[in-house]
PDB file of C-alpha atoms in Angstrom:
ATOM      1  CA  MET A   1       0.388  23.062  -4.264  1.00 33.00           C
ATOM      2  CA  THR A   2       0.262  24.733  -0.206  1.00 35.00           C
ATOM      3  CA  ASP A   3       3.745  24.535   1.287  1.00 38.00           C
ATOM      4  CA  SER A   4       4.996  23.643  -1.658  1.00 36.00           C
ATOM      5  CA  GLN A   5       8.726  21.867  -1.813  1.00 37.00           C
ATOM      6  CA  PRO A   6      10.336  20.939  -3.962  1.00 38.00           C
ATOM      7  CA  ILE A   7       9.979  16.917  -5.513  1.00 36.00           C
ATOM      8  CA  SER A   8      12.861  14.544  -4.624  1.00 37.00           C
ATOM      9  CA  ASP A   9      14.980  14.000  -7.610  1.00 38.00           C
ATOM     10  CA  ILE A  10      13.531  10.521  -8.348  1.00 39.00           C
ATOM     11  CA  ALA A  11       9.905  11.251  -8.326  1.00 38.00           C
ATOM     12  CA  ARG A  12       9.809  14.500 -10.903  1.00 35.00           C
ATOM     13  CA  SER A  13      12.570  12.543 -13.401  1.00 34.00           C
ATOM     14  CA  GLY A  14       9.551   9.458 -13.113  1.00 41.00           C
ATOM     15  CA  GLY A  15      11.935   6.957 -11.964  1.00 52.00           C
ATOM     16  CA  GLU A  16       8.846   6.105  -8.971  1.00 70.00           C
ATOM     17  CA  ARG A  17       9.466   2.651  -9.243  1.00 70.00           C
ATOM     18  CA  TYR A  18       6.733  -0.121  -7.332  1.00 66.00           C
ATOM     19  CA  THR A  19       8.058  -2.557  -5.525  1.00 60.00           C
ATOM     20  CA  HIS A  20       5.681  -4.989  -5.898  1.00 63.00           C
ATOM     21  CA  GLY A  21       5.087  -5.173  -9.676  1.00 57.00           C
ATOM     22  CA  TYR A  22       1.531  -5.991 -10.708  1.00 58.00           C
ATOM     23  CA  HIS A  23       2.524  -9.765 -11.817  1.00 55.00           C
ATOM     24  CA  GLN A  24      -1.258 -11.524 -11.700  1.00 67.00           C
ATOM     25  CA  VAL A  25      -0.834 -13.212  -8.666  1.00 65.00           C
ATOM     26  CA  ILE A  26       0.245  -9.567  -6.933  1.00 60.00           C
ATOM     27  CA  VAL A  27      -3.032  -8.187  -8.874  1.00 60.00           C
ATOM     28  CA  GLY A  28      -5.182 -11.376  -7.373  1.00 60.00           C
ATOM     29  CA  TRP A  29      -3.699 -10.804  -3.958  1.00 57.00           C
ATOM     30  CA  HIS A  30      -5.010  -6.901  -3.959  1.00 62.00           C
ATOM     31  CA  SER A  31      -8.352  -8.405  -4.979  1.00 65.00           C
ATOM     32  CA  ARG A  32      -8.904  -9.609  -1.744  1.00 73.00           C
ATOM     33  CA  ARG A  33      -8.878  -5.612   0.245  1.00 88.00           C
ATOM     34  CA  THR A  34     -11.693  -5.109   1.735  1.00 94.00           C
ATOM     35  CA  ALA A  35     -12.851  -1.058   2.702  1.00 96.00           C
ATOM     36  CA  GLU A  36     -14.461  -2.949   5.909  1.00 96.00           C
ATOM     37  CA  ALA A  37     -10.840  -4.431   6.801  1.00 94.00           C
ATOM     38  CA  CYS A  38      -8.014  -1.956   4.848  1.00 96.00           C
ATOM     39  CA  ALA A  39     -10.214   1.256   5.884  1.00 97.00           C
ATOM     40  CA  ALA A  40     -12.060   0.441   9.121  1.00 97.00           C
ATOM     41  CA  PHE A  41      -9.733   2.305  11.111  1.00 98.00           C
ATOM     42  CA  LEU A  42     -11.984   5.751   8.567  1.00 98.00           C
ATOM     43  CA  LEU A  43     -15.351   3.965   8.332  1.00 98.00           C
ATOM     44  CA  PRO A  44     -16.669   5.401  11.585  1.00 97.00           C
ATOM     45  CA  ARG A  45     -16.117   9.026   9.941  1.00 97.00           C
ATOM     46  CA  LEU A  46     -17.036   8.476   6.638  1.00 98.00           C
ATOM     47  CA  ARG A  47     -19.712  10.417   6.755  1.00 97.00           C
ATOM     48  CA  PRO A  48     -22.263   9.375   3.931  1.00 98.00           C
ATOM     49  CA  ASP A  49     -22.256  12.591   1.742  1.00 98.00           C
ATOM     50  CA  ALA A  50     -18.867  12.319   1.589  1.00 98.00           C
ATOM     51  CA  GLU A  51     -16.727  13.011  -1.835  1.00 98.00           C
ATOM     52  CA  VAL A  52     -13.300  10.550  -1.881  1.00 98.00           C
ATOM     53  CA  LEU A  53     -10.362  10.072  -3.321  1.00 98.00           C
ATOM     54  CA  ASP A  54      -8.375   6.839  -3.455  1.00 98.00           C
ATOM     55  CA  ILE A  55      -5.396   7.495  -4.003  1.00 97.00           C
ATOM     56  CA  GLY A  56      -3.250   4.601  -4.909  1.00 94.00           C
ATOM     57  CA  CYS A  57      -6.296   2.273  -5.974  1.00 94.00           C
ATOM     58  CA  GLY A  58      -5.883  -0.649  -7.419  1.00 90.00           C
ATOM     59  CA  SER A  59      -7.635  -2.989  -8.413  1.00 90.00           C
ATOM     60  CA  GLY A  60     -11.057  -0.826  -6.961  1.00 94.00           C
ATOM     61  CA  THR A  61     -12.188  -3.486  -4.607  1.00 95.00           C
ATOM     62  CA  ILE A  62     -11.675  -1.277  -1.700  1.00 96.00           C
ATOM     63  CA  THR A  63     -12.656   1.390  -3.343  1.00 97.00           C
ATOM     64  CA  THR A  64     -15.773   0.293  -3.739  1.00 97.00           C
ATOM     65  CA  GLY A  65     -16.531  -0.262  -0.529  1.00 97.00           C
ATOM     66  CA  LEU A  66     -16.060   2.878   0.114  1.00 98.00           C
ATOM     67  CA  ALA A  67     -17.971   3.918  -2.466  1.00 98.00           C
ATOM     68  CA  ARG A  68     -20.930   1.580  -0.966  1.00 97.00           C
ATOM     69  CA  ARG A  69     -20.669   4.620   2.467  1.00 97.00           C
ATOM     70  CA  ALA A  70     -20.061   8.498   0.488  1.00 98.00           C
ATOM     71  CA  SER A  71     -21.303  10.033  -2.202  1.00 98.00           C
ATOM     72  CA  ARG A  72     -19.051  10.046  -4.674  1.00 98.00           C
ATOM     73  CA  VAL A  73     -15.420   8.173  -4.893  1.00 98.00           C
ATOM     74  CA  VAL A  74     -12.455   8.581  -6.971  1.00 98.00           C
ATOM     75  CA  GLY A  75      -9.868   5.969  -7.521  1.00 97.00           C
ATOM     76  CA  LEU A  76      -6.266   6.937  -9.262  1.00 97.00           C
ATOM     77  CA  ASP A  77      -3.520   4.729  -9.613  1.00 94.00           C
ATOM     78  CA  MET A  78      -0.800   5.123 -12.120  1.00 90.00           C
ATOM     79  CA  SER A  79      -1.315   1.677 -14.436  1.00 88.00           C
ATOM     80  CA  ALA A  80      -3.463   2.028 -16.531  1.00 91.00           C
ATOM     81  CA  ASP A  81      -4.279  -1.231 -16.949  1.00 88.00           C
ATOM     82  CA  VAL A  82      -4.940  -1.353 -13.794  1.00 89.00           C
ATOM     83  CA  VAL A  83      -7.357   0.806 -13.755  1.00 93.00           C
ATOM     84  CA  ASP A  84      -8.828   0.105 -16.266  1.00 92.00           C
ATOM     85  CA  ALA A  85     -10.089  -3.639 -14.337  1.00 91.00           C
ATOM     86  CA  ALA A  86     -11.010  -0.857 -11.151  1.00 93.00           C
ATOM     87  CA  ARG A  87     -13.115   0.527 -13.840  1.00 94.00           C
ATOM     88  CA  ALA A  88     -14.524  -3.489 -14.567  1.00 93.00           C
ATOM     89  CA  HIS A  89     -14.788  -4.141 -11.087  1.00 93.00           C
ATOM     90  CA  ALA A  90     -17.138  -0.572  -9.994  1.00 95.00           C
ATOM     91  CA  ASP A  91     -19.539  -1.508 -13.392  1.00 95.00           C
ATOM     92  CA  ASP A  92     -19.721  -5.288 -11.784  1.00 94.00           C
ATOM     93  CA  CYS A  93     -20.567  -3.854  -8.276  1.00 95.00           C
ATOM     94  CA  GLY A  94     -23.199  -1.867 -10.211  1.00 96.00           C
ATOM     95  CA  LEU A  95     -22.001   1.542  -8.729  1.00 95.00           C
ATOM     96  CA  SER A  96     -22.617   4.837 -10.709  1.00 95.00           C
ATOM     97  CA  ASN A  97     -21.329   6.895  -7.977  1.00 97.00           C
ATOM     98  CA  ALA A  98     -17.407   5.196  -7.960  1.00 97.00           C
ATOM     99  CA  SER A  99     -15.369   5.829 -11.029  1.00 97.00           C
ATOM    100  CA  PHE A 100     -10.604   6.468 -12.055  1.00 97.00           C
ATOM    101  CA  GLU A 101      -8.508   8.300 -12.935  1.00 96.00           C
ATOM    102  CA  VAL A 102      -4.455   7.165 -13.968  1.00 96.00           C
ATOM    103  CA  GLY A 103      -2.309   9.571 -12.552  1.00 96.00           C
ATOM    104  CA  SER A 104       0.922  11.022 -10.113  1.00 95.00           C
ATOM    105  CA  VAL A 105       0.496  11.136  -6.561  1.00 96.00           C
ATOM    106  CA  TYR A 106       2.285  14.431  -6.519  1.00 96.00           C
ATOM    107  CA  GLU A 107       0.413  16.232  -9.296  1.00 96.00           C
ATOM    108  CA  LEU A 108      -3.599  14.988  -8.479  1.00 97.00           C
ATOM    109  CA  PRO A 109      -5.422  16.207 -11.251  1.00 96.00           C
ATOM    110  CA  TRP A 110      -8.338  18.203  -9.751  1.00 97.00           C
ATOM    111  CA  GLY A 111      -8.307  22.037  -8.142  1.00 97.00           C
ATOM    112  CA  ASP A 112      -7.513  23.543  -4.388  1.00 98.00           C
ATOM    113  CA  ASN A 113     -10.357  21.794  -1.795  1.00 97.00           C
ATOM    114  CA  SER A 114     -12.237  19.365  -3.900  1.00 98.00           C
ATOM    115  CA  PHE A 115     -12.655  16.110  -1.650  1.00 98.00           C
ATOM    116  CA  ASP A 116     -13.949  15.668   2.025  1.00 98.00           C
ATOM    117  CA  VAL A 117     -11.342  12.459   2.451  1.00 98.00           C
ATOM    118  CA  VAL A 118      -8.337  11.482   0.964  1.00 98.00           C
ATOM    119  CA  TYR A 119      -6.988   7.897   1.818  1.00 98.00           C
ATOM    120  CA  ALA A 120      -4.432   5.766   0.728  1.00 98.00           C
ATOM    121  CA  HIS A 121      -3.671   2.303   1.724  1.00 97.00           C
ATOM    122  CA  GLN A 122      -0.413   0.975   1.487  1.00 95.00           C
ATOM    123  CA  VAL A 123       1.374   3.703  -0.824  1.00 95.00           C
ATOM    124  CA  LEU A 124       3.386   5.359   1.095  1.00 97.00           C
ATOM    125  CA  GLN A 125       6.041   3.239   1.377  1.00 95.00           C
ATOM    126  CA  HIS A 126       6.521   3.103  -2.577  1.00 94.00           C
ATOM    127  CA  LEU A 127       7.162   6.707  -2.627  1.00 96.00           C
ATOM    128  CA  SER A 128      10.371   8.699  -2.287  1.00 95.00           C
ATOM    129  CA  ASP A 129       8.717  11.812  -1.138  1.00 97.00           C
ATOM    130  CA  PRO A 130       5.491   9.890   1.171  1.00 98.00           C
ATOM    131  CA  VAL A 131       5.450  14.418   2.982  1.00 98.00           C
ATOM    132  CA  GLN A 132       4.665  15.785  -0.866  1.00 98.00           C
ATOM    133  CA  ALA A 133       2.980  13.193  -1.212  1.00 98.00           C
ATOM    134  CA  LEU A 134       0.885  14.235   1.760  1.00 98.00           C
ATOM    135  CA  LYS A 135       0.712  18.371   1.128  1.00 98.00           C
ATOM    136  CA  GLU A 136      -0.642  17.999  -2.771  1.00 98.00           C
ATOM    137  CA  ALA A 137      -3.503  15.260  -0.751  1.00 98.00           C
ATOM    138  CA  ARG A 138      -3.980  17.893   1.681  1.00 98.00           C
ATOM    139  CA  ARG A 139      -3.814  20.722  -1.389  1.00 98.00           C
ATOM    140  CA  VAL A 140      -7.195  19.111  -2.724  1.00 98.00           C
ATOM    141  CA  LEU A 141      -9.146  18.842   0.586  1.00 98.00           C
ATOM    142  CA  ARG A 142     -11.488  21.278   1.856  1.00 98.00           C
ATOM    143  CA  PRO A 143     -10.905  22.433   5.674  1.00 98.00           C
ATOM    144  CA  GLY A 144     -11.795  20.024   8.082  1.00 98.00           C
ATOM    145  CA  GLY A 145     -11.110  17.384   5.615  1.00 98.00           C
ATOM    146  CA  LEU A 146      -9.504  14.211   6.109  1.00 98.00           C
ATOM    147  CA  VAL A 147      -6.776  11.995   5.432  1.00 98.00           C
ATOM    148  CA  ALA A 148      -6.671   8.411   6.962  1.00 98.00           C
ATOM    149  CA  VAL A 149      -3.756   6.231   5.869  1.00 98.00           C
ATOM    150  CA  ARG A 150      -2.392   3.009   6.284  1.00 98.00           C
ATOM    151  CA  ASP A 151       1.027   0.981   6.388  1.00 98.00           C
ATOM    152  CA  SER A 152       2.844  -2.163   6.647  1.00 97.00           C
ATOM    153  CA  ASP A 153       5.378  -1.794   9.097  1.00 98.00           C
ATOM    154  CA  TYR A 154       7.887  -5.205   7.412  1.00 97.00           C
ATOM    155  CA  GLU A 155      10.431  -5.290  10.031  1.00 98.00           C
ATOM    156  CA  THR A 156       7.498  -6.334  12.910  1.00 98.00           C
ATOM    157  CA  MET A 157       7.097  -9.084  10.241  1.00 97.00           C
ATOM    158  CA  VAL A 158       7.582 -12.759  11.514  1.00 98.00           C
ATOM    159  CA  HIS A 159       6.700 -16.433  11.508  1.00 98.00           C
ATOM    160  CA  ALA A 160       7.084 -20.053  13.318  1.00 98.00           C
ATOM    161  CA  PRO A 161       8.263 -22.278  12.299  1.00 98.00           C
ATOM    162  CA  VAL A 162      11.142 -20.260  11.288  1.00 98.00           C
ATOM    163  CA  PHE A 163      12.179 -20.155   8.230  1.00 98.00           C
ATOM    164  CA  PRO A 164      16.655 -19.222   7.293  1.00 98.00           C
ATOM    165  CA  ALA A 165      15.384 -18.154   3.946  1.00 98.00           C
ATOM    166  CA  ILE A 166      12.411 -16.429   4.704  1.00 98.00           C
ATOM    167  CA  GLU A 167      14.394 -14.778   7.390  1.00 98.00           C
ATOM    168  CA  ARG A 168      15.702 -13.829   4.405  1.00 98.00           C
ATOM    169  CA  TRP A 169      13.927 -12.508   2.150  1.00 97.00           C
ATOM    170  CA  ARG A 170      12.805  -9.608   5.084  1.00 97.00           C
ATOM    171  CA  ASP A 171      16.649  -7.754   4.450  1.00 97.00           C
ATOM    172  CA  LEU A 172      16.091  -8.504   1.288  1.00 97.00           C
ATOM    173  CA  TYR A 173      13.133  -6.531   0.566  1.00 95.00           C
ATOM    174  CA  HIS A 174      14.156  -3.844   2.609  1.00 97.00           C
ATOM    175  CA  GLN A 175      16.972  -3.298   0.134  1.00 97.00           C
ATOM    176  CA  VAL A 176      15.269  -3.478  -2.769  1.00 96.00           C
ATOM    177  CA  ALA A 177      12.490  -1.017  -1.423  1.00 95.00           C
ATOM    178  CA  THR A 178      15.225   1.561  -0.456  1.00 96.00           C
ATOM    179  CA  ALA A 179      16.561   0.869  -3.884  1.00 95.00           C
ATOM    180  CA  ASN A 180      13.232   2.095  -5.240  1.00 93.00           C
ATOM    181  CA  GLY A 181      13.393   5.263  -2.968  1.00 95.00           C
ATOM    182  CA  GLY A 182      10.855   3.781  -0.723  1.00 96.00           C
ATOM    183  CA  GLU A 183      10.296   2.847   2.914  1.00 97.00           C
ATOM    184  CA  ALA A 184       9.035  -1.563   3.865  1.00 97.00           C
ATOM    185  CA  ASP A 185       8.942   0.654   7.596  1.00 98.00           C
ATOM    186  CA  ALA A 186       6.893   3.394   6.674  1.00 98.00           C
ATOM    187  CA  GLY A 187       3.670   2.570   8.673  1.00 98.00           C
ATOM    188  CA  ARG A 188       5.759   3.520  11.960  1.00 98.00           C
ATOM    189  CA  TYR A 189       6.659   7.487  10.128  1.00 98.00           C
ATOM    190  CA  LEU A 190       3.168   7.892   9.242  1.00 98.00           C
ATOM    191  CA  LEU A 191       2.372  10.183  12.035  1.00 98.00           C
ATOM    192  CA  SER A 192       5.781  11.841  11.476  1.00 98.00           C
ATOM    193  CA  TRP A 193       5.323  12.202   7.600  1.00 98.00           C
ATOM    194  CA  VAL A 194       1.235  13.553   8.313  1.00 98.00           C
ATOM    195  CA  THR A 195       2.666  15.733  11.317  1.00 98.00           C
ATOM    196  CA  GLU A 196       5.412  17.462   8.078  1.00 98.00           C
ATOM    197  CA  ALA A 197       2.579  17.733   5.845  1.00 98.00           C
ATOM    198  CA  GLY A 198       1.254  19.998   8.183  1.00 98.00           C
ATOM    199  CA  PHE A 199      -1.901  18.371   9.061  1.00 98.00           C
ATOM    200  CA  THR A 200      -4.036  18.445  12.637  1.00 98.00           C
ATOM    201  CA  ASP A 201      -5.583  17.112  15.068  1.00 98.00           C
ATOM    202  CA  ILE A 202      -3.725  13.417  14.226  1.00 98.00           C
ATOM    203  CA  GLU A 203      -4.785  10.238  15.723  1.00 98.00           C
ATOM    204  CA  THR A 204      -2.744   7.072  15.282  1.00 98.00           C
ATOM    205  CA  THR A 205      -3.335   3.813  15.625  1.00 98.00           C
ATOM    206  CA  ALA A 206      -1.903   0.093  14.935  1.00 98.00           C
ATOM    207  CA  THR A 207      -3.287  -3.427  14.176  1.00 97.00           C
ATOM    208  CA  THR A 208      -2.497  -6.565  12.793  1.00 97.00           C
ATOM    209  CA  THR A 209      -2.467  -8.314  10.490  1.00 96.00           C
ATOM    210  CA  ALA A 210      -2.340 -12.500  10.931  1.00 97.00           C
ATOM    211  CA  HIS A 211      -2.186 -15.250   8.125  1.00 96.00           C
ATOM    212  CA  THR A 212      -2.745 -18.147  10.822  1.00 96.00           C
ATOM    213  CA  ASP A 213      -5.209 -20.964   9.717  1.00 96.00           C
ATOM    214  CA  HIS A 214      -4.207 -22.536   6.321  1.00 96.00           C
ATOM    215  CA  GLU A 215      -6.588 -20.445   3.568  1.00 94.00           C
ATOM    216  CA  GLY A 216      -4.741 -18.259   5.309  1.00 94.00           C
ATOM    217  CA  ARG A 217      -1.570 -19.272   5.227  1.00 96.00           C
ATOM    218  CA  THR A 218      -1.435 -20.609   1.885  1.00 94.00           C
ATOM    219  CA  VAL A 219      -2.750 -17.584  -0.265  1.00 92.00           C
ATOM    220  CA  TRP A 220      -0.045 -15.635   1.944  1.00 95.00           C
ATOM    221  CA  GLY A 221       2.618 -18.267   1.054  1.00 95.00           C
ATOM    222  CA  GLN A 222       2.361 -19.198  -2.206  1.00 92.00           C
ATOM    223  CA  MET A 223       1.649 -15.709  -3.872  1.00 90.00           C
ATOM    224  CA  TRP A 224       5.173 -14.931  -2.716  1.00 94.00           C
ATOM    225  CA  ALA A 225       7.126 -18.242  -3.725  1.00 95.00           C
ATOM    226  CA  VAL A 226       5.668 -17.189  -6.939  1.00 92.00           C
ATOM    227  CA  ARG A 227       6.732 -12.776  -6.189  1.00 91.00           C
ATOM    228  CA  VAL A 228       9.868 -13.831  -5.790  1.00 93.00           C
ATOM    229  CA  ILE A 229      11.264 -14.914  -8.403  1.00 93.00           C
ATOM    230  CA  ASP A 230       8.381 -14.271 -10.834  1.00 88.00           C
ATOM    231  CA  SER A 231       8.086 -10.209 -10.760  1.00 85.00           C
ATOM    232  CA  ASP A 232       9.917  -6.629 -10.297  1.00 87.00           C
ATOM    233  CA  PHE A 233      10.562  -7.409  -6.852  1.00 91.00           C
ATOM    234  CA  ALA A 234      12.640 -10.469  -8.224  1.00 92.00           C
ATOM    235  CA  ASN A 235      14.039  -8.395 -10.920  1.00 91.00           C
ATOM    236  CA  HIS A 236      14.561  -5.540  -8.679  1.00 93.00           C
ATOM    237  CA  ALA A 237      16.563  -7.767  -6.814  1.00 95.00           C
ATOM    238  CA  MET A 238      19.416  -9.326  -9.202  1.00 96.00           C
ATOM    239  CA  SER A 239      19.472  -6.403 -11.168  1.00 94.00           C
ATOM    240  CA  ASN A 240      20.524  -4.511  -8.556  1.00 95.00           C
ATOM    241  CA  GLY A 241      22.934  -6.909  -7.470  1.00 97.00           C
ATOM    242  CA  PHE A 242      21.413  -7.877  -4.071  1.00 97.00           C
ATOM    243  CA  ALA A 243      20.740 -11.830  -4.335  1.00 97.00           C
ATOM    244  CA  THR A 244      21.249 -14.312  -7.351  1.00 97.00           C
ATOM    245  CA  ARG A 245      18.669 -16.456  -9.093  1.00 97.00           C
ATOM    246  CA  ASP A 246      19.341 -19.224  -7.128  1.00 97.00           C
ATOM    247  CA  GLU A 247      18.575 -17.741  -3.618  1.00 97.00           C
ATOM    248  CA  LEU A 248      15.444 -16.675  -4.743  1.00 97.00           C
ATOM    249  CA  GLN A 249      14.153 -20.247  -6.111  1.00 98.00           C
ATOM    250  CA  GLU A 250      15.861 -20.979  -1.905  1.00 98.00           C
ATOM    251  CA  ILE A 251      12.993 -18.494  -0.838  1.00 98.00           C
ATOM    252  CA  SER A 252      10.614 -19.473  -2.550  1.00 97.00           C
ATOM    253  CA  ASP A 253      10.857 -22.920  -1.436  1.00 98.00           C
ATOM    254  CA  ALA A 254      10.870 -22.267   1.709  1.00 98.00           C
ATOM    255  CA  PHE A 255       7.711 -20.285   1.059  1.00 97.00           C
ATOM    256  CA  ARG A 256       6.085 -22.784   0.604  1.00 97.00           C
ATOM    257  CA  GLN A 257       7.821 -25.377   2.845  1.00 98.00           C
ATOM    258  CA  TRP A 258       6.771 -22.770   4.927  1.00 98.00           C
ATOM    259  CA  ALA A 259       3.301 -22.353   4.050  1.00 97.00           C
ATOM    260  CA  ALA A 260       2.643 -26.346   4.067  1.00 97.00           C
ATOM    261  CA  GLN A 261       2.735 -26.075   7.566  1.00 97.00           C
ATOM    262  CA  PRO A 262       0.074 -26.988   9.432  1.00 97.00           C
ATOM    263  CA  ASP A 263       1.185 -24.842  12.669  1.00 97.00           C
ATOM    264  CA  GLY A 264       1.955 -21.977  10.241  1.00 98.00           C
ATOM    265  CA  PHE A 265       2.053 -18.168  11.878  1.00 98.00           C
ATOM    266  CA  TRP A 266       2.654 -14.889  10.228  1.00 98.00           C
ATOM    267  CA  ALA A 267       2.091 -11.777  11.228  1.00 98.00           C
ATOM    268  CA  TRP A 268       2.579  -7.946  10.713  1.00 98.00           C
ATOM    269  CA  ILE A 269       1.910  -4.308  12.410  1.00 98.00           C
ATOM    270  CA  ASN A 270      -0.341  -1.669  10.077  1.00 98.00           C
ATOM    271  CA  GLY A 271       0.095   1.434  11.006  1.00 98.00           C
ATOM    272  CA  GLU A 272      -3.275   3.714  10.858  1.00 98.00           C
ATOM    273  CA  VAL A 273      -3.262   7.187  10.865  1.00 98.00           C
ATOM    274  CA  ILE A 274      -6.191  10.168  10.359  1.00 98.00           C
ATOM    275  CA  GLY A 275      -4.855  13.276   9.972  1.00 98.00           C
ATOM    276  CA  VAL A 276      -7.591  16.711  10.153  1.00 98.00           C
ATOM    277  CA  SER A 277      -6.816  19.192   7.307  1.00 98.00           C
ATOM    278  CA  PRO A 278      -6.668  22.563   9.232  1.00 96.00           C
ATOM    279  CA  PRO A 279      -7.838  26.077   7.640  1.00 91.00           C
ATOM    280  CA  ASP A 280      -5.468  27.775   4.233  1.00 76.00           C
TER     281      ASP A 280
END
């Protein structure tokens, strides 16, 4: 590894814990993501001849969007089931230049100088050692290649009308993410992490995600109403003693009530960073 440093104890022991998990409603939500919406900050710099690695690719809907604009795209995820679903999605899209592998962001199964772009959407927030993951990304990048990362900042999540139980959820989410070794407010730290990982010519932007119409409120609110009581998030919250089942049910009910509000508003900031891999 370039500029190697010890991987954190959590990562080395295989103890990385994905706060969201792979409940059906979560996979369904991830399947709504597109390259146009989630990688807009990268697309103007994505060359048609580029070879791209999408780490934490999930269901592959962003990966296939990148594949339509690049020579070759490989998606990587730690879940074999999710990778199988991503492969099926790429087949359904008729794309022969998109492939998928199971693996760890800390030990990418490719040699040095293998890719022109490494992309990660909503991944670094879940890692106990995001800088080391970025250094590993730099290892597999060719000199002059790009790393492009985008993550949410949960502290910036605002909603109206205000429900105290949803405010409680935001605090609870921070507790769970921290206990799992992650950083819920990763969006604001991306610039620091990419800089520490040794990238140069860094460009930083921020965009807002908002749910302000009936469809957006319904999908977001109903999804979290399920996730907060029936997902890995719920299990982490209860097993760590951060919330009881009754408290989680109250939060779930509040999400359903918020989703039904005709004037409901929800928004948050996403940090976005592009960095250049310098010559060795």
